[in-house]
Amino acid sequence: MKLKQIIVLVFIMTLMMVSSCTLIGNKDTKVAPNIIFIMTDDHAYQALSCYNDALIETPNLDRISDEGVLFSQSFVTNSICSPSRAVLLTGKFSHENGQRNNGQIFDGSQVTFPKLLQDAGYETAMIGKWHLGSDPSGFDYWDILPGQGDYYNPDFNKMGETRRVEGYVTNLITDAALEWLENRNTDKPFCMLLHHKAPHRCWMPDTTHLYLFNDVKFPLPDNFFDSYEGREAAAAQRMHMKDFCPVNDLKMLDKEGEIEGTLRKYFERQVGRMNESQRKAWDKAYAPEIAAYKKEKLEGKELLEWNFQRYLEDYLRCITSVDENTGRLLDYLDEHKLTQNTLVVYTSDQGFYLGEHGWFDKRFMYEESFRMPLMMRLPSRIKKGEIEQLVQNIDFAPTFLDLAGLAIPTDMQGESLLPLLEDQNTDDWRKSIYYHYYEYPGPHSVKRHYGIRTDRYKLIHFYNNIDQWELYDLEEDPGEVNNLFGQKAYEELSGDLLMQMIALQKQYNDTTAVDVQLNNLTEHKY
Ligand SMILES: [Ca+2]
């Protein structure tokens, strides 16, 4: 073969490789999109102005929903960090992927969507908070925070090598993401998981945001002074504004050491990571707050309200960093002409309480921690507007595989969201969703429970060392303070929801919950 013929042949082969990679599994002419999945840790939908602008403006995050879709009913299957991450990767409930609680080591030998995308020709990356114990698998590149990670000058573990990086964690994770995008293999479509640490407890803001919201008085939620009447499990939690550690959670680290707090040593380690100028800026900002706290010695309701304001200031400052850094990423996509064919997803590993029921943290199946914020943008392919159908984090993996034109493994338990995104006929979409939380005994003392939610109603069963059912009409009682279970007028509805829930437990193969119900039925002879 002559040299010229060889060159032509190599050129044609290269073209064929590029086009087969770009289409990935799509049989038709649809081009496989790039995927950027941005997930924060504990970002409440109440703190996103595309959902509600009562607390904060998030103009950059809102761009995703303005130019794409906003899911108004998106939910988690188990409202806690590592279980949520395992559901994302596997498309399966906790009882199927094995990750029921924080602290368990994720079985990385399982089938996950990044592995399937990688096998099909995507370049894959995982950057930021991983929090699954085992090393990431299915990624061409990973650069993660060990464990929970730190806000200031954090360690990163890049493909097995740990180093300390100077700076603020949300900026650094975004820097790492942009650097990877810049150096990626441009012949392949890519899938990047960008997982922020923020705004996880202990809500440490960047030095550039330490004075934000200083003059703002945030409105108290209607159920802030909840009495938990008729709700035994809600009364037993330890995640109330009164349970805050003043030093760690409210940043009252006085030099004299007079302010006590169970997490003081932990927080001293956090600020101990700061360099001299960071520490100087930090101490200057909090000194007046600390002095006032010591002088005023607030008690009772006044102290709770002060705790609430103090908590929200820092939490929302952390969100501002996330918002600004998401803006940097979206700008990069614009500048590099990647916007049209890149799916940008924004979500959090679950919701969070911002004073509702008097709480912080998550875990419960009540709305604020059960709901996840979720926005998606892919201008070349998906519609704009709001999606009201019930969706869950089991749906992420099937959706990404479907978008790439790949087969969805039959044992994945979620549904592809593509029909909703493309405005196809979705009359037969699911009408109810299922939840199961396990981490008890555990931090914050939230008892084990499972339940079902429809558009309007929610039935929950708390079990293990308690046996209590709760029923809510979300239209009449959005704050979930009025447990209707056991009232005569609601017996038929409760029975109907119970039957629907048993059907979901069978569909999802949640035998533990079925066993619990059978035991309770036998013990209590209902
Ligand atoms: Ca979380």
GROMACS .gro file of C-alpha atoms and ligand atoms in nm, residues 40-43 79-82 84-85 102 129 131 200 348-352 362, ligand 1:
model
   21
   40THR     CA    1  -2.375   1.975   4.697
   41ASP     CA    2  -2.397   1.831   5.046
   42ASP     CA    3  -2.707   1.929   5.246
   43HIS     CA    4  -2.830   2.214   5.022
   79SER     CA    5  -3.201   1.112   5.355
   80ILE     CA    6  -2.837   1.082   5.455
   81CYS     CA    7  -2.502   1.139   5.287
   82SER     CA    8  -2.328   0.818   5.179
   84SER     CA    9  -2.766   0.893   4.883
   85ARG     CA   10  -2.435   0.878   4.693
  102ASN     CA   11  -2.306   0.651   5.683
  129LYS     CA   12  -1.650   1.501   4.808
  131HIS     CA   13  -1.760   0.999   5.110
  200HIS     CA   14  -2.228   2.063   5.515
  348SER     CA   15  -2.791   1.797   4.663
  349ASP     CA   16  -2.747   1.460   4.833
  350GLN     CA   17  -3.067   1.537   5.023
  351GLY     CA   18  -3.258   1.830   5.168
  352PHE     CA   19  -3.201   1.999   5.504
  362LYS     CA   20  -3.190   1.582   5.774
  527CA      CA   21  -2.561   1.528   5.301
   0.00000   0.00000   0.00000
